[in-house]
N, CA and C atoms as an extended XYZ file, in Angstrom:
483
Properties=species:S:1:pos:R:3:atomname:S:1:resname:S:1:resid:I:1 pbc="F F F"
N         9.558       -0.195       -1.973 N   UNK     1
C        10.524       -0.944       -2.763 CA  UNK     1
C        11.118       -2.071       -1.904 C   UNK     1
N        11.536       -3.517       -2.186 N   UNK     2
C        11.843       -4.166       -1.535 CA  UNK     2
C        13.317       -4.373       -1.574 C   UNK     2
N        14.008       -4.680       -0.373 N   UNK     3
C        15.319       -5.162       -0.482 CA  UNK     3
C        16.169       -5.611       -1.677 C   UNK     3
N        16.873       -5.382       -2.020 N   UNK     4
C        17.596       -5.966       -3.042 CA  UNK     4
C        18.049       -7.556       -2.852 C   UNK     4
N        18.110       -8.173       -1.739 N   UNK     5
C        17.683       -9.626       -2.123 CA  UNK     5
C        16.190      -10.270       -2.004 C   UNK     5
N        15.661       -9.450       -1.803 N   UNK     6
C        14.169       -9.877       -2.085 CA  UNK     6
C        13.964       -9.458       -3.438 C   UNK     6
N        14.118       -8.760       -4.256 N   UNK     7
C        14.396       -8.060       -5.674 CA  UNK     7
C        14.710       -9.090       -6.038 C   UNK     7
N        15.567       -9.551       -6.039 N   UNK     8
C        17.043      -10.262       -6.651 CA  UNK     8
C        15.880      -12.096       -6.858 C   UNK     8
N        15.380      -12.393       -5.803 N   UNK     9
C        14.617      -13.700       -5.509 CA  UNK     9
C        13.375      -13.447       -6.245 C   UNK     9
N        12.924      -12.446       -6.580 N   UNK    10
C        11.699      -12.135       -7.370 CA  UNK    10
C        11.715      -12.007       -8.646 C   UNK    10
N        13.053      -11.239       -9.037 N   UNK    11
C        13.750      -11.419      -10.845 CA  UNK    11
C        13.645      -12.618      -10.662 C   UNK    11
N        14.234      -13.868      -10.286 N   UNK    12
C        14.955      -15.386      -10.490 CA  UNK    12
C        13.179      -15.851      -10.641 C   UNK    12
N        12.392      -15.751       -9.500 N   UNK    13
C        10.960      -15.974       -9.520 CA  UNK    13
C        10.374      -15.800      -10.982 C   UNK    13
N        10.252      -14.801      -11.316 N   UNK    14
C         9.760      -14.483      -12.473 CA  UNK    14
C        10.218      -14.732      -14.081 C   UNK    14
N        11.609      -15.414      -13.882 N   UNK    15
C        12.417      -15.854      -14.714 CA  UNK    15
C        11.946      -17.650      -14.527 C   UNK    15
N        10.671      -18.089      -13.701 N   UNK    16
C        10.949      -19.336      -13.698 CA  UNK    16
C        11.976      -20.148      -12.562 C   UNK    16
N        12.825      -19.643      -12.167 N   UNK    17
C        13.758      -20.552      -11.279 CA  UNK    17
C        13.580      -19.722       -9.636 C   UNK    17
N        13.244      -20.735       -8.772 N   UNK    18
C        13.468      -20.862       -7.290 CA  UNK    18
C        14.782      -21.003       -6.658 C   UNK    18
N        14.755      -20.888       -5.420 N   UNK    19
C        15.974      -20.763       -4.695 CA  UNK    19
C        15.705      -22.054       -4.564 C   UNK    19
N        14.712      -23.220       -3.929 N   UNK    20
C        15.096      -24.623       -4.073 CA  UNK    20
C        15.383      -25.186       -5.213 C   UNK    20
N        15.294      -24.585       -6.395 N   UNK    21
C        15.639      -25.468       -7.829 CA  UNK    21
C        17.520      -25.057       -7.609 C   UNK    21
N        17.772      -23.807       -7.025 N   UNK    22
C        19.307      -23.637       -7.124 CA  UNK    22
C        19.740      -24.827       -6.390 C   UNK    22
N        19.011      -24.853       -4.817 N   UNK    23
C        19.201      -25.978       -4.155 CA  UNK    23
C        19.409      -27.242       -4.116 C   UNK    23
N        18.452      -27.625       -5.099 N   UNK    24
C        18.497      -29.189       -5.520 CA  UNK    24
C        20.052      -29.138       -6.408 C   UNK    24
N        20.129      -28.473       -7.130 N   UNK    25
C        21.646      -28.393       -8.163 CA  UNK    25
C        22.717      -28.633       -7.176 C   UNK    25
N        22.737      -27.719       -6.104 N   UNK    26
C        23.763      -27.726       -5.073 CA  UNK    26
C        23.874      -29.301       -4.615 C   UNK    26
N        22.856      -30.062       -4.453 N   UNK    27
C        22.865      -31.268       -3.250 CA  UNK    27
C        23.442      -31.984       -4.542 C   UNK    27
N        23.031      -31.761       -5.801 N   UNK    28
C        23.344      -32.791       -6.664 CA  UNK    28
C        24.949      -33.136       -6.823 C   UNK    28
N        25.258      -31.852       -7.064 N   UNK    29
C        26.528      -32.010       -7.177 CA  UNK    29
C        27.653      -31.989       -5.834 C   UNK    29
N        26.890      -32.457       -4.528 N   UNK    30
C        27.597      -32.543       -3.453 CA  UNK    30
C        27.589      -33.068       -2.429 C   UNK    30
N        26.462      -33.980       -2.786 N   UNK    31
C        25.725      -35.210       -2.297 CA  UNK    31
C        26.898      -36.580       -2.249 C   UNK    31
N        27.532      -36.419       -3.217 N   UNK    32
C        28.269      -37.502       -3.588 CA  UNK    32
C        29.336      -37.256       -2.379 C   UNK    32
N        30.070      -36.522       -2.062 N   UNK    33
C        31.174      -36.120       -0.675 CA  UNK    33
C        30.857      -35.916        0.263 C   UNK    33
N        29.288      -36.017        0.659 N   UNK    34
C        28.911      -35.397        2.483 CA  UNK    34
C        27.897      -35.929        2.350 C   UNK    34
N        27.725      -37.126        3.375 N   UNK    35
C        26.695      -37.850        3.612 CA  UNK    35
C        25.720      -37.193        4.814 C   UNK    35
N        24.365      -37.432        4.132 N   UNK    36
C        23.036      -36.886        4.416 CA  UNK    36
C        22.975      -35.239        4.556 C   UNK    36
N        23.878      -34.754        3.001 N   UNK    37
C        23.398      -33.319        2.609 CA  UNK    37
C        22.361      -33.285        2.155 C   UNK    37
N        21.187      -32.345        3.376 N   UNK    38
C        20.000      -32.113        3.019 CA  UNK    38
C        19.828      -30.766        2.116 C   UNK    38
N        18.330      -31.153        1.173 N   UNK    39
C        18.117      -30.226        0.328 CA  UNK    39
C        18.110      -28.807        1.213 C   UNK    39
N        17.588      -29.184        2.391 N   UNK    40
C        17.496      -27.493        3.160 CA  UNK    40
C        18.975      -26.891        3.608 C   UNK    40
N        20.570      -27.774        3.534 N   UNK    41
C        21.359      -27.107        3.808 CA  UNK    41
C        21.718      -26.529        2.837 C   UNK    41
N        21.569      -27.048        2.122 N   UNK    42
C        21.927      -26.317        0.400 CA  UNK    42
C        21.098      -25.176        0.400 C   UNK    42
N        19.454      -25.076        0.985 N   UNK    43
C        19.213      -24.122        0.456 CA  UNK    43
C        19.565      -22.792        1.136 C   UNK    43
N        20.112      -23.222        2.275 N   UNK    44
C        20.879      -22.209        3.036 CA  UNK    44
C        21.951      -21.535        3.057 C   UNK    44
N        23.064      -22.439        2.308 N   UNK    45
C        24.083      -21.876        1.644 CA  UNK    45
C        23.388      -21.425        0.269 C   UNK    45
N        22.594      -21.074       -0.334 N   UNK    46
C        21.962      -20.351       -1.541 CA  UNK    46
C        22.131      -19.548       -0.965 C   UNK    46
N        21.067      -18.907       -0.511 N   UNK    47
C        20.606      -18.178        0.783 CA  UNK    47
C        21.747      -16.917        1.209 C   UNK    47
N        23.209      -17.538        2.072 N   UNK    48
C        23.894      -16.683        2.047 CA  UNK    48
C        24.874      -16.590        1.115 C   UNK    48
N        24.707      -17.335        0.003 N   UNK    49
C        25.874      -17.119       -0.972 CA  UNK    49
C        24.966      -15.509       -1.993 C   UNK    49
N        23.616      -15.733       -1.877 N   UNK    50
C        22.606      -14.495       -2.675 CA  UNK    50
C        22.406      -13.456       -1.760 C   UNK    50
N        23.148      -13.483       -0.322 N   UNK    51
C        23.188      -12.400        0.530 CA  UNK    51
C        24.155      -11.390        0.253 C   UNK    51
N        25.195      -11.606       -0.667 N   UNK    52
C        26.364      -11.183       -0.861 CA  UNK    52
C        26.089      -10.189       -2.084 C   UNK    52
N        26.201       -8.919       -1.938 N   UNK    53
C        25.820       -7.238       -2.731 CA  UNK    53
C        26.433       -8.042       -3.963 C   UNK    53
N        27.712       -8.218       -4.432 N   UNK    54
C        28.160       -8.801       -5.413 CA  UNK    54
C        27.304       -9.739       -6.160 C   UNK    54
N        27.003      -10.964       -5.849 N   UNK    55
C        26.268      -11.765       -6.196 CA  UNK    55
C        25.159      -11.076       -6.522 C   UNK    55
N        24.020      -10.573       -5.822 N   UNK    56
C        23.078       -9.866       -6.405 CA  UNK    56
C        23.182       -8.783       -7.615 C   UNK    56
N        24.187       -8.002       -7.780 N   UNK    57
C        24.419       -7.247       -8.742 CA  UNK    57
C        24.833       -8.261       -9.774 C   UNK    57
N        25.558       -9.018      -10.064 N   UNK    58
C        25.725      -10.083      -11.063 CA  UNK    58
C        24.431      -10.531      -11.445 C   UNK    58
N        23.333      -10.896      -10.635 N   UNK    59
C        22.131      -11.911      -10.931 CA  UNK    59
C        21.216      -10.602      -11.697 C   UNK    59
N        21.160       -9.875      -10.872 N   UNK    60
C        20.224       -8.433      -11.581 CA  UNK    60
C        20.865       -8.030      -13.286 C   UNK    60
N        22.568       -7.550      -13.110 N   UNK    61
C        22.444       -7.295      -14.413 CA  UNK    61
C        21.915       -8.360      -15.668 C   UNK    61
N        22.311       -9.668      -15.244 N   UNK    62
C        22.213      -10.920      -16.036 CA  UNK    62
C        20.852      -10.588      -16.631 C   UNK    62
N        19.839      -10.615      -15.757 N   UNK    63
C        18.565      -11.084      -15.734 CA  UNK    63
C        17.746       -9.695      -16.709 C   UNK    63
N        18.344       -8.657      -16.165 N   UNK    64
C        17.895       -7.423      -16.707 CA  UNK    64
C        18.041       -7.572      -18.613 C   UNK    64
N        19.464       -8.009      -18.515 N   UNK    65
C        20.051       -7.887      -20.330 CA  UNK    65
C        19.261       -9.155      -20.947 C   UNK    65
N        18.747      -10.200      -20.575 N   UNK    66
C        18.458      -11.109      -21.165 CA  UNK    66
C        16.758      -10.892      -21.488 C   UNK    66
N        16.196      -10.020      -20.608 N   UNK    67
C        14.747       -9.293      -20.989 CA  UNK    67
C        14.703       -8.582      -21.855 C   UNK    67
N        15.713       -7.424      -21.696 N   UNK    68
C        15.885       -6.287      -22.406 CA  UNK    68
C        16.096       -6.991      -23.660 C   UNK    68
N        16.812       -7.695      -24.238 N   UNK    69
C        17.076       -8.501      -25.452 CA  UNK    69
C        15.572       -9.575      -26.327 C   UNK    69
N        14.887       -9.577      -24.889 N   UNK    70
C        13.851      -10.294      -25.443 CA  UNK    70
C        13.016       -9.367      -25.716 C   UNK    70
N        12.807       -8.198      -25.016 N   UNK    71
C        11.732       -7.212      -25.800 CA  UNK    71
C        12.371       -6.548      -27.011 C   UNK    71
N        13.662       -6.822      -27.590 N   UNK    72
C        13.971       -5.915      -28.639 CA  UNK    72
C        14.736       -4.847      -28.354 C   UNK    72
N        15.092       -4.739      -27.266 N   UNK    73
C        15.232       -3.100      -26.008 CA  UNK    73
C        17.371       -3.345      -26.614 C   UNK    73
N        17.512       -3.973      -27.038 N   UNK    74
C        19.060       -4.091      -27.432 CA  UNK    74
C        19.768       -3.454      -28.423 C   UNK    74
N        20.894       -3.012      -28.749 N   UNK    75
C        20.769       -3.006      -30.120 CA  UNK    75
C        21.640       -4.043      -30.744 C   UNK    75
N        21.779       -4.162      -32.034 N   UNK    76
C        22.291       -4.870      -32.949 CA  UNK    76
C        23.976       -4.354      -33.380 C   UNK    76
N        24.761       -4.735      -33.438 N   UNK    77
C        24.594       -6.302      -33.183 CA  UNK    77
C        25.023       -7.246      -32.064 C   UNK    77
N        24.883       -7.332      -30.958 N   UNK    78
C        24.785       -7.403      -29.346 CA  UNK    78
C        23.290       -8.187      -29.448 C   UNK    78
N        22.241       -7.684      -29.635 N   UNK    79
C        21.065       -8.428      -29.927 CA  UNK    79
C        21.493       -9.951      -30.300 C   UNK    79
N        21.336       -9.850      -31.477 N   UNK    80
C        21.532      -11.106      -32.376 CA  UNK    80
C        22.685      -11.917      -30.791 C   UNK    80
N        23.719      -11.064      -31.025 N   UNK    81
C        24.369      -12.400      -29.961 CA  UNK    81
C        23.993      -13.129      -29.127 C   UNK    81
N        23.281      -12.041      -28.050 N   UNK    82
C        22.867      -12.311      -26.552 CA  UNK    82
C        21.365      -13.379      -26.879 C   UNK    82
N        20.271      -13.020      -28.004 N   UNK    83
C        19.359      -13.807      -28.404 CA  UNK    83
C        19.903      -15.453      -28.805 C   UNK    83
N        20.975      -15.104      -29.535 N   UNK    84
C        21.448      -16.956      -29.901 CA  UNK    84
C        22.138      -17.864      -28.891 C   UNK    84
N        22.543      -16.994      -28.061 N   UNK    85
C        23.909      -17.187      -26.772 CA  UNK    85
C        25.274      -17.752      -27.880 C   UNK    85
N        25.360      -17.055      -28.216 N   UNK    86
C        26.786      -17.123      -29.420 CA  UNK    86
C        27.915      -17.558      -28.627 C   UNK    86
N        28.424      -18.785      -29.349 N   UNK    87
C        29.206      -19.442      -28.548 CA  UNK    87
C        30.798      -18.742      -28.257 C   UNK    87
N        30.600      -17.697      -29.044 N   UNK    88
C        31.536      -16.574      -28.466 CA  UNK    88
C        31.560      -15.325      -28.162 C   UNK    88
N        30.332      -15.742      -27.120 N   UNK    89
C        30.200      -14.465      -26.219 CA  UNK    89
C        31.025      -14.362      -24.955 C   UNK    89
N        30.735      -14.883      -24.616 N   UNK    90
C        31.120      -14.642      -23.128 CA  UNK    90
C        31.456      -14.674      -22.265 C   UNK    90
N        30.385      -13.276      -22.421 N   UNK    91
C        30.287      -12.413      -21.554 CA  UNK    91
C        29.192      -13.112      -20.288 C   UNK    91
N        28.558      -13.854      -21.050 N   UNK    92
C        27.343      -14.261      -19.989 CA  UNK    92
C        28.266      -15.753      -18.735 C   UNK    92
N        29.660      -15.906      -19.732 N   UNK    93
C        29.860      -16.805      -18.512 CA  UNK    93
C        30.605      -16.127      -17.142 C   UNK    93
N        31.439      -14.644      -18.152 N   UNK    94
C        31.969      -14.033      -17.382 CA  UNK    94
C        31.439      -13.716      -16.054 C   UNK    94
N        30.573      -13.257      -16.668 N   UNK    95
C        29.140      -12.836      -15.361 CA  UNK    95
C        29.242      -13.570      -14.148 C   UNK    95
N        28.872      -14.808      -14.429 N   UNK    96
C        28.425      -16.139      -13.640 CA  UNK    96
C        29.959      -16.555      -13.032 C   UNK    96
N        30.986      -15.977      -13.429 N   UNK    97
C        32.560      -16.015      -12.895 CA  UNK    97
C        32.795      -15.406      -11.564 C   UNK    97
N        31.793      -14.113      -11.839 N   UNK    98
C        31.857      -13.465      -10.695 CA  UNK    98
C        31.537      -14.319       -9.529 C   UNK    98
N        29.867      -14.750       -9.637 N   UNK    99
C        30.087      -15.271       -8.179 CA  UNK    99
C        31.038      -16.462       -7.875 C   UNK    99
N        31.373      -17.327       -8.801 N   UNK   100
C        31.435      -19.139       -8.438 CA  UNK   100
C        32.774      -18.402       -7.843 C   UNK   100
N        33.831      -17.201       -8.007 N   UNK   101
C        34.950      -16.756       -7.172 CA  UNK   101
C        34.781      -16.422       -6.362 C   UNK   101
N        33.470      -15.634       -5.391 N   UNK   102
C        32.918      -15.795       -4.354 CA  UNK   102
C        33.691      -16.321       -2.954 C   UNK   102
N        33.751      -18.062       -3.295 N   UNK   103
C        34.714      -18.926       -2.230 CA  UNK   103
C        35.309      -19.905       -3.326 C   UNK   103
N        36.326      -19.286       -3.883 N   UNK   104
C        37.520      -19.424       -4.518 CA  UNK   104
C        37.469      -20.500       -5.638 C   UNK   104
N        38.097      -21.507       -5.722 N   UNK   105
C        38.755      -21.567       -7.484 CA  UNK   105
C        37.948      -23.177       -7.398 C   UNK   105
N        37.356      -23.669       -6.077 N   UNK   106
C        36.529      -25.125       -6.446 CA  UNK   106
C        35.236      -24.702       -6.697 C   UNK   106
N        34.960      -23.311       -6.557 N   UNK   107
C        33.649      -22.685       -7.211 CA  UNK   107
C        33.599      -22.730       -9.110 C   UNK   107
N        35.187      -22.355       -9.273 N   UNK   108
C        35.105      -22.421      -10.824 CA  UNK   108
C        35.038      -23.849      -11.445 C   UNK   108
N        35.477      -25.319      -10.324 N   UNK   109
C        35.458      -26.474      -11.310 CA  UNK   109
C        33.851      -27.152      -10.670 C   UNK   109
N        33.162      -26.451       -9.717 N   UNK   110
C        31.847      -26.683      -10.021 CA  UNK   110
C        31.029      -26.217      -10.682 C   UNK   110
N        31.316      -25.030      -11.065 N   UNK   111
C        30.653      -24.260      -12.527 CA  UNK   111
C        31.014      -25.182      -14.105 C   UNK   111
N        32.259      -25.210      -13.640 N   UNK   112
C        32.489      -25.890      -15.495 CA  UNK   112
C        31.378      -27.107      -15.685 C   UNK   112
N        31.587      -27.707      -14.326 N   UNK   113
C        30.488      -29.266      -14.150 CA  UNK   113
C        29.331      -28.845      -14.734 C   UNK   113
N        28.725      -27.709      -14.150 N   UNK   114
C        27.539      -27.627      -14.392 CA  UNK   114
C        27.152      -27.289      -15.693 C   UNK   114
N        28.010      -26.237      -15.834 N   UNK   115
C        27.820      -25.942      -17.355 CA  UNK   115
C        28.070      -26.432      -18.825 C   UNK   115
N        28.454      -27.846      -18.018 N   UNK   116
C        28.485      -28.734      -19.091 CA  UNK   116
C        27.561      -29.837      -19.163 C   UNK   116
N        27.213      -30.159      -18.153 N   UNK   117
C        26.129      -30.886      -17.728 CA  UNK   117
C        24.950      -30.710      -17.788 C   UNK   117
N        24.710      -29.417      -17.893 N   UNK   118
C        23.426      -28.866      -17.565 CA  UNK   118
C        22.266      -29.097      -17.033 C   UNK   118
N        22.509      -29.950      -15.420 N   UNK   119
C        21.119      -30.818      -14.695 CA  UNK   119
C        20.318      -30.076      -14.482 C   UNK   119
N        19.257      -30.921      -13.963 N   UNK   120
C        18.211      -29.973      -12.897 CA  UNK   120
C        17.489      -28.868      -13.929 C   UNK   120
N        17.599      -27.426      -13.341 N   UNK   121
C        16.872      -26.034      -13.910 CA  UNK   121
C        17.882      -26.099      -14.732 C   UNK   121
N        18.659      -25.947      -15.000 N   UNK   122
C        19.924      -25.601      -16.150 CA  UNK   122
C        19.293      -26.205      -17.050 C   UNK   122
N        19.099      -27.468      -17.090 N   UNK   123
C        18.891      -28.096      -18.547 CA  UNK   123
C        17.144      -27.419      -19.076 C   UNK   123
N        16.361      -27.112      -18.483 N   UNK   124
C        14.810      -26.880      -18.325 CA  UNK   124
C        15.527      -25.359      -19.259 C   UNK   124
N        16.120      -24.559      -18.336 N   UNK   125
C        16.648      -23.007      -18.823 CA  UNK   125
C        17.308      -23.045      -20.377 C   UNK   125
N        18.298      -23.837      -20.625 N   UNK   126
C        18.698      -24.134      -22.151 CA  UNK   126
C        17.892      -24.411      -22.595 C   UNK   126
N        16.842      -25.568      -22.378 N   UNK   127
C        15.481      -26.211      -23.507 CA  UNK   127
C        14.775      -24.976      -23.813 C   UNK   127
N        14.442      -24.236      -22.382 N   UNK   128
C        13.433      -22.731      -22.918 CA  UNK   128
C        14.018      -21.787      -23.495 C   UNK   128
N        15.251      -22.063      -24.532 N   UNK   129
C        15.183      -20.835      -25.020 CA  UNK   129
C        14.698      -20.129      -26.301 C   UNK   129
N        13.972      -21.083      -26.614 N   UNK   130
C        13.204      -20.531      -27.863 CA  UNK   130
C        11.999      -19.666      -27.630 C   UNK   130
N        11.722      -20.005      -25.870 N   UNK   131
C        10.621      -19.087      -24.960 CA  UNK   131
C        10.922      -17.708      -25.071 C   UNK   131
N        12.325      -17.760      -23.916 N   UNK   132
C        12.520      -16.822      -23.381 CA  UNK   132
C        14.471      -16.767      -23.933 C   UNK   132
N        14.709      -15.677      -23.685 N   UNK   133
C        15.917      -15.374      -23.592 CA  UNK   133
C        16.435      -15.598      -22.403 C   UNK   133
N        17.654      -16.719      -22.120 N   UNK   134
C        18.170      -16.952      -20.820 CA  UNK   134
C        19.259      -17.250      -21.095 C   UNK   134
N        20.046      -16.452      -21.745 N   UNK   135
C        21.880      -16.545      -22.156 CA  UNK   135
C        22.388      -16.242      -20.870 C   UNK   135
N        21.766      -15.077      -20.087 N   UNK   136
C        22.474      -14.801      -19.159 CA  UNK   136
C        22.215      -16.065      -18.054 C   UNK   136
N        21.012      -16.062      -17.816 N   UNK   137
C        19.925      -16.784      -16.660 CA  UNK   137
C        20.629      -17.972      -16.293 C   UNK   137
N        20.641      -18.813      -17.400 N   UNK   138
C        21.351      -20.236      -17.263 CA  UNK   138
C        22.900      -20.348      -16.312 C   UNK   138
N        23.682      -19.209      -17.020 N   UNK   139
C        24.878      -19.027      -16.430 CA  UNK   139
C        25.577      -18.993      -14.968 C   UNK   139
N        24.084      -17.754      -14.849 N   UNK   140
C        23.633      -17.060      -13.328 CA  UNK   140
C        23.618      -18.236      -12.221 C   UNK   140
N        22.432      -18.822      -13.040 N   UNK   141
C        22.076      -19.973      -11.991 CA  UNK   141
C        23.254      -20.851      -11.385 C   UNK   141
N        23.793      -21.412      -12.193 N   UNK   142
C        24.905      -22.217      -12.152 CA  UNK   142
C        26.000      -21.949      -11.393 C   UNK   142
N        26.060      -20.465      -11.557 N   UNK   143
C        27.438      -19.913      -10.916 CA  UNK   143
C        27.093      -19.407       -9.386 C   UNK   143
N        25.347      -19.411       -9.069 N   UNK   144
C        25.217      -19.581       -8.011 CA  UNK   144
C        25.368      -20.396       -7.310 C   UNK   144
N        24.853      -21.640       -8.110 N   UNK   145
C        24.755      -23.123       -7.613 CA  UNK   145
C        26.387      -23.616       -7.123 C   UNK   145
N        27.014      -23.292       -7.992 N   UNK   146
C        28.900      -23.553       -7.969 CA  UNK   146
C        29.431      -22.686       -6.411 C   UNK   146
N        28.879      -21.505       -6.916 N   UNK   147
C        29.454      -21.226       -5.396 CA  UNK   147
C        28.401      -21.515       -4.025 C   UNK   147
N        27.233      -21.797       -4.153 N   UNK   148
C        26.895      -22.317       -2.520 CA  UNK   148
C        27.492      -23.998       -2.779 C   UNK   148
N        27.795      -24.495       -3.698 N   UNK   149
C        28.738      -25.886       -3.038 CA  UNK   149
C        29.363      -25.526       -2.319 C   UNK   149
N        30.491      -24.542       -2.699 N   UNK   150
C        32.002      -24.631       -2.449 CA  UNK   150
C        31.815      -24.048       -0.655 C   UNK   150
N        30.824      -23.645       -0.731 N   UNK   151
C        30.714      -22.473        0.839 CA  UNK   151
C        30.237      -24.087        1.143 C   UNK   151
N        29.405      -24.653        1.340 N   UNK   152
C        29.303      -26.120        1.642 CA  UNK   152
C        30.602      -27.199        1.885 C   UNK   152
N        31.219      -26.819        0.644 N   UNK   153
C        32.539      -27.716        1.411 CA  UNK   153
C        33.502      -27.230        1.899 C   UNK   153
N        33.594      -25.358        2.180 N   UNK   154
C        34.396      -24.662        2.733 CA  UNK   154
C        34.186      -25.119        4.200 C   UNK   154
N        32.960      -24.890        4.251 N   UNK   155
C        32.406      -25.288        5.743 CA  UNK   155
C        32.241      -26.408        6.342 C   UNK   155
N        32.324      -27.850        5.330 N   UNK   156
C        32.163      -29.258        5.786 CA  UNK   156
C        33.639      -29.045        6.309 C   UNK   156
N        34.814      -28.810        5.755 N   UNK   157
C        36.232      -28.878        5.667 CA  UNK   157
C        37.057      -27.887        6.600 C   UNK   157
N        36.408      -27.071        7.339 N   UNK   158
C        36.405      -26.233        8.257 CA  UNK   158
C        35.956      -26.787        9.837 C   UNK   158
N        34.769      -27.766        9.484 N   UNK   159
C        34.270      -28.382       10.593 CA  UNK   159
C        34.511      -29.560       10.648 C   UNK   159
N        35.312      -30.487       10.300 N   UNK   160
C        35.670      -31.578       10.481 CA  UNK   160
C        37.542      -31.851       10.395 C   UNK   160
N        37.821      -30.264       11.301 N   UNK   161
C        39.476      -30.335       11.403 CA  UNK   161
C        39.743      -31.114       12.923 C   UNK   161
């Protein structure tokens, strides 16, 4: 059995999204405040922001309910929701709350960005959902992406006292 963040990188794998697609999201939205943020520091703050037991248990349940919903494995009426992403669910942003609090409350106004924006894999993850079920997935991503910024500018802002 493999590690639970090797688990965790192999659900996201198999869901379609990479740790550099989280990456690229990260530089996007943080590119603009720290000159010559490379795609590889971002993907490093991914990296240890998905090292964190928390974070992985957030990404697993996400990923788990949004399958389970696509094989039918749900019941009703929870189904129907989690299949439409009902704009008053959630629960799936709740989820994605967990991590972007991670490193604190500029994690939550880089999540709102994203999740309104929906760049990069986000927007690819909303277009596929007539594929796949990714109510949770989309969220996940984002709220990963939100919090390896903030560990990015915890740490730009830490190192340039």
């Amino acid at each position: 059995m493999l590690p639970v963040y090797d688990q965790v990188v192999k659900m996201l794998a198999d869901r379609g999204v990479t740790l550099q697609d989280v990456a690229e999201l990260v530089q996007e939205i943080q590119s603009c405040y720290y000159d010559n943020l490379t795609v590889a520091e971002c993907l490093d703050a991914v990296r240890a922001v998905l090292s964190k037991r928390e974070v992985q248990n957030a990404v697993m349940t996400g990923i788990v309910l949004d399958t389970l919903a696509e094989r039918g494995q749900v019941p009703e009426p929870l189904a129907r929701i989690i299949l439409t992403d009902d704009c008053l669910f959630g629960v799936d942003e709740i989820l994605a709350l967990a991590i972007t609090n991670v490193y604190g409350s500029i994690g939550l106004t880089n999540f709102g960005y994203l999740d309104k924006l929906k760049p990069g894999i986000l927007r690819r993850l909303n277009d596929d959902k007539d594929q796949k079920c990714n109510t949770f997935l989309d969220d996940l991503v984002a709220g990963l992406a939100a919090a390896s910024a903030a560990r990015i500018a915890h740490r730009y802002v830490s190192s340039h006292k």
